[in-house]
């Protein structure tokens, strides 16, 4: 990116990134997988305490 900008006589000094978001479908899938993992861990915890 810098060479393209430099061709116009400009220079990038800073390039802050405010937020990197995932597509909504990916976020939903990750939420589902995390929930399933938590439920599995709770089930295993319950079995180990019997």
Tab-separated table of N, CA, C and O in Angstrom:
chain	number	residue	atom	x	y	z
A	1	UNK	N	0.810	-1.182	0.000
A	1	UNK	CA	0.000	0.000	0.000
A	1	UNK	C	0.866	1.263	0.000
A	1	UNK	O	0.553	2.226	-0.686
A	2	UNK	N	1.943	1.232	0.768
A	2	UNK	CA	2.810	2.414	0.861
A	2	UNK	C	3.389	2.838	-0.494
A	2	UNK	O	3.410	4.039	-0.787
A	3	UNK	N	3.857	1.895	-1.342
A	3	UNK	CA	4.390	2.329	-2.648
A	3	UNK	C	3.328	3.017	-3.516
A	3	UNK	O	3.634	3.978	-4.228
A	4	UNK	N	2.113	2.545	-3.457
A	4	UNK	CA	1.038	3.167	-4.244
A	4	UNK	C	0.776	4.590	-3.766
A	4	UNK	O	0.628	5.516	-4.571
A	5	UNK	N	0.763	4.777	-2.466
A	5	UNK	CA	0.550	6.108	-1.887
A	5	UNK	C	1.745	7.009	-2.213
A	5	UNK	O	1.585	8.176	-2.558
A	6	UNK	N	2.957	6.452	-2.110
A	6	UNK	CA	4.173	7.227	-2.379
A	6	UNK	C	4.220	7.720	-3.822
A	6	UNK	O	4.764	8.795	-4.103
A	7	UNK	N	3.637	6.974	-4.737
A	7	UNK	CA	3.605	7.388	-6.144
A	7	UNK	C	2.844	8.700	-6.323
A	7	UNK	O	3.044	9.412	-7.299
A	8	UNK	N	2.008	9.035	-5.349
A	8	UNK	CA	1.242	10.286	-5.386
A	8	UNK	C	1.883	11.368	-4.515
A	8	UNK	O	1.277	12.411	-4.258
A	9	UNK	N	3.091	11.077	-4.012
A	9	UNK	CA	3.805	12.056	-3.197
A	9	UNK	C	3.355	12.094	-1.753
A	9	UNK	O	3.623	13.057	-1.041
A	10	UNK	N	2.695	11.051	-1.303
A	10	UNK	CA	2.221	10.998	0.088
A	10	UNK	C	2.948	9.897	0.841
A	10	UNK	O	3.560	9.008	0.251
A	11	UNK	N	2.858	9.940	2.163
A	11	UNK	CA	3.500	8.936	3.006
A	11	UNK	C	2.555	8.582	4.144
A	11	UNK	O	1.909	9.448	4.719
A	12	UNK	N	2.453	7.313	4.469
A	12	UNK	CA	1.631	6.866	5.591
A	12	UNK	C	2.501	6.878	6.842
A	12	UNK	O	3.506	6.178	6.917
A	13	UNK	N	2.096	7.678	7.831
A	13	UNK	CA	2.850	7.715	9.086
A	13	UNK	C	2.201	6.825	10.137
A	13	UNK	O	2.882	6.219	10.942
A	14	UNK	N	0.895	6.772	10.146
A	14	UNK	CA	0.170	5.923	11.082
A	14	UNK	C	-0.988	5.274	10.344
A	14	UNK	O	-1.537	5.845	9.405
A	15	UNK	N	-1.353	4.102	10.789
A	15	UNK	CA	-2.484	3.403	10.193
A	15	UNK	C	-3.227	2.659	11.309
A	15	UNK	O	-3.122	1.440	11.443
A	16	UNK	N	-3.927	3.403	12.163
A	16	UNK	CA	-4.627	2.740	13.283
A	16	UNK	C	-5.827	1.931	12.779
A	16	UNK	O	-6.505	2.316	11.829
A	17	UNK	N	-6.058	0.810	13.422
A	17	UNK	CA	-7.204	-0.030	13.107
A	17	UNK	C	-8.126	-0.009	14.315
A	17	UNK	O	-7.735	-0.398	15.420
A	18	UNK	N	-9.348	0.445	14.106
A	18	UNK	CA	-10.307	0.572	15.205
A	18	UNK	C	-11.008	-0.715	15.554
A	18	UNK	O	-11.241	-1.008	16.723
A	19	UNK	N	-11.346	-1.526	14.565
A	19	UNK	CA	-12.109	-2.730	14.839
A	19	UNK	C	-11.968	-3.686	13.656
A	19	UNK	O	-12.060	-3.279	12.514
A	20	UNK	N	-11.747	-4.934	13.987
A	20	UNK	CA	-11.755	-5.966	12.958
A	20	UNK	C	-12.927	-6.869	13.282
A	20	UNK	O	-12.940	-7.548	14.306
A	21	UNK	N	-13.939	-6.833	12.453
A	21	UNK	CA	-15.137	-7.613	12.709
A	21	UNK	C	-15.231	-8.813	11.779
A	21	UNK	O	-14.713	-8.813	10.671
A	22	UNK	N	-15.883	-9.829	12.272
A	22	UNK	CA	-16.139	-11.021	11.479
A	22	UNK	C	-17.540	-10.928	10.893
A	22	UNK	O	-18.409	-10.261	11.461
A	23	UNK	N	-17.780	-11.622	9.800
A	23	UNK	CA	-19.142	-11.658	9.274
A	23	UNK	C	-20.095	-12.233	10.330
A	23	UNK	O	-19.696	-13.085	11.140
A	24	UNK	N	-21.324	-11.791	10.303
A	24	UNK	CA	-22.303	-12.193	11.307
A	24	UNK	C	-22.482	-13.714	11.365
A	24	UNK	O	-22.625	-14.282	12.452
A	25	UNK	N	-22.434	-14.379	10.210
A	25	UNK	CA	-22.588	-15.839	10.184
A	25	UNK	C	-21.461	-16.517	10.953
A	25	UNK	O	-21.670	-17.504	11.657
A	26	UNK	N	-20.252	-15.994	10.804
A	26	UNK	CA	-19.089	-16.574	11.493
A	26	UNK	C	-19.212	-16.347	12.993
A	26	UNK	O	-18.945	-17.249	13.791
A	27	UNK	N	-19.630	-15.166	13.400
A	27	UNK	CA	-19.814	-14.889	14.825
A	27	UNK	C	-20.853	-15.821	15.434
A	27	UNK	O	-20.659	-16.342	16.534
A	28	UNK	N	-21.958	-16.055	14.725
A	28	UNK	CA	-23.000	-16.955	15.228
A	28	UNK	C	-22.460	-18.374	15.387
A	28	UNK	O	-22.736	-19.044	16.380
A	29	UNK	N	-21.681	-18.840	14.394
A	29	UNK	CA	-21.116	-20.178	14.463
A	29	UNK	C	-20.168	-20.301	15.665
A	29	UNK	O	-20.206	-21.280	16.399
A	30	UNK	N	-19.322	-19.300	15.861
A	30	UNK	CA	-18.395	-19.329	16.999
A	30	UNK	C	-19.147	-19.318	18.322
A	30	UNK	O	-18.778	-20.029	19.260
A	31	UNK	N	-20.220	-18.522	18.410
A	31	UNK	CA	-21.032	-18.496	19.630
A	31	UNK	C	-21.645	-19.866	19.904
A	31	UNK	O	-21.662	-20.338	21.036
A	32	UNK	N	-22.160	-20.511	18.840
A	32	UNK	CA	-22.762	-21.838	18.988
A	32	UNK	C	-21.730	-22.857	19.457
A	32	UNK	O	-21.987	-23.657	20.361
A	33	UNK	N	-20.554	-22.840	18.839
A	33	UNK	CA	-19.506	-23.803	19.214
A	33	UNK	C	-19.052	-23.592	20.655
A	33	UNK	O	-18.827	-24.541	21.390
A	34	UNK	N	-18.931	-22.320	21.055
A	34	UNK	CA	-18.518	-22.022	22.429
A	34	UNK	C	-19.574	-22.506	23.414
A	34	UNK	O	-19.248	-23.116	24.441
A	35	UNK	N	-20.848	-22.271	23.100
A	35	UNK	CA	-21.929	-22.720	23.979
A	35	UNK	C	-21.934	-24.238	24.106
A	35	UNK	O	-22.101	-24.781	25.200
A	36	UNK	N	-21.746	-24.932	22.994
A	36	UNK	CA	-21.742	-26.391	23.027
A	36	UNK	C	-20.563	-26.912	23.851
A	36	UNK	O	-20.687	-27.872	24.606
A	37	UNK	N	-19.427	-26.263	23.732
A	37	UNK	CA	-18.242	-26.667	24.492
A	37	UNK	C	-18.482	-26.470	25.992
A	37	UNK	O	-18.135	-27.316	26.806
A	38	UNK	N	-19.105	-25.348	26.353
A	38	UNK	CA	-19.392	-25.078	27.770
A	38	UNK	C	-20.345	-26.126	28.315
A	38	UNK	O	-20.146	-26.661	29.409
A	39	UNK	N	-21.398	-26.448	27.552
A	39	UNK	CA	-22.353	-27.455	27.998
A	39	UNK	C	-21.678	-28.811	28.155
A	39	UNK	O	-21.941	-29.536	29.116
A	40	UNK	N	-20.801	-29.162	27.233
A	40	UNK	CA	-20.074	-30.425	27.337
A	40	UNK	C	-19.187	-30.458	28.562
A	40	UNK	O	-19.119	-31.468	29.265
A	41	UNK	N	-18.536	-29.354	28.871
A	41	UNK	CA	-17.680	-29.282	30.054
A	41	UNK	C	-18.512	-29.407	31.325
A	41	UNK	O	-18.107	-30.065	32.279
A	42	UNK	N	-19.691	-28.783	31.346
A	42	UNK	CA	-20.559	-28.885	32.524
A	42	UNK	C	-21.051	-30.310	32.713
A	42	UNK	O	-21.126	-30.809	33.844
A	43	UNK	N	-21.381	-30.984	31.609
A	43	UNK	CA	-21.828	-32.375	31.688
A	43	UNK	C	-20.712	-33.256	32.231
A	43	UNK	O	-20.930	-34.078	33.115
A	44	UNK	N	-19.517	-33.063	31.741
A	44	UNK	CA	-18.362	-33.837	32.211
A	44	UNK	C	-18.080	-33.530	33.687
A	44	UNK	O	-17.771	-34.423	34.473
A	45	UNK	N	-18.219	-32.260	34.076
A	45	UNK	CA	-18.009	-31.873	35.474
A	45	UNK	C	-19.032	-32.571	36.361
A	45	UNK	O	-18.695	-33.076	37.425
A	46	UNK	N	-20.298	-32.599	35.921
A	46	UNK	CA	-21.346	-33.255	36.682
A	46	UNK	C	-21.090	-34.746	36.849
A	46	UNK	O	-21.348	-35.331	37.905
A	47	UNK	N	-20.582	-35.395	35.820
A	47	UNK	CA	-20.307	-36.824	35.882
A	47	UNK	C	-19.145	-37.136	36.821
A	47	UNK	O	-19.136	-38.133	37.514
A	48	UNK	N	-18.170	-36.234	36.877
A	48	UNK	CA	-16.996	-36.479	37.709
A	48	UNK	C	-17.313	-36.266	39.187
A	48	UNK	O	-16.599	-36.731	40.043
A	49	UNK	N	-18.404	-35.560	39.491
A	49	UNK	CA	-18.738	-35.272	40.885
A	49	UNK	C	-19.664	-36.324	41.466
A	49	UNK	O	-20.000	-36.253	42.639
A	50	UNK	N	-20.080	-37.310	40.663
A	50	UNK	CA	-21.003	-38.338	41.173
A	50	UNK	C	-20.261	-39.415	41.892
A	50	UNK	O	-19.212	-39.795	41.743
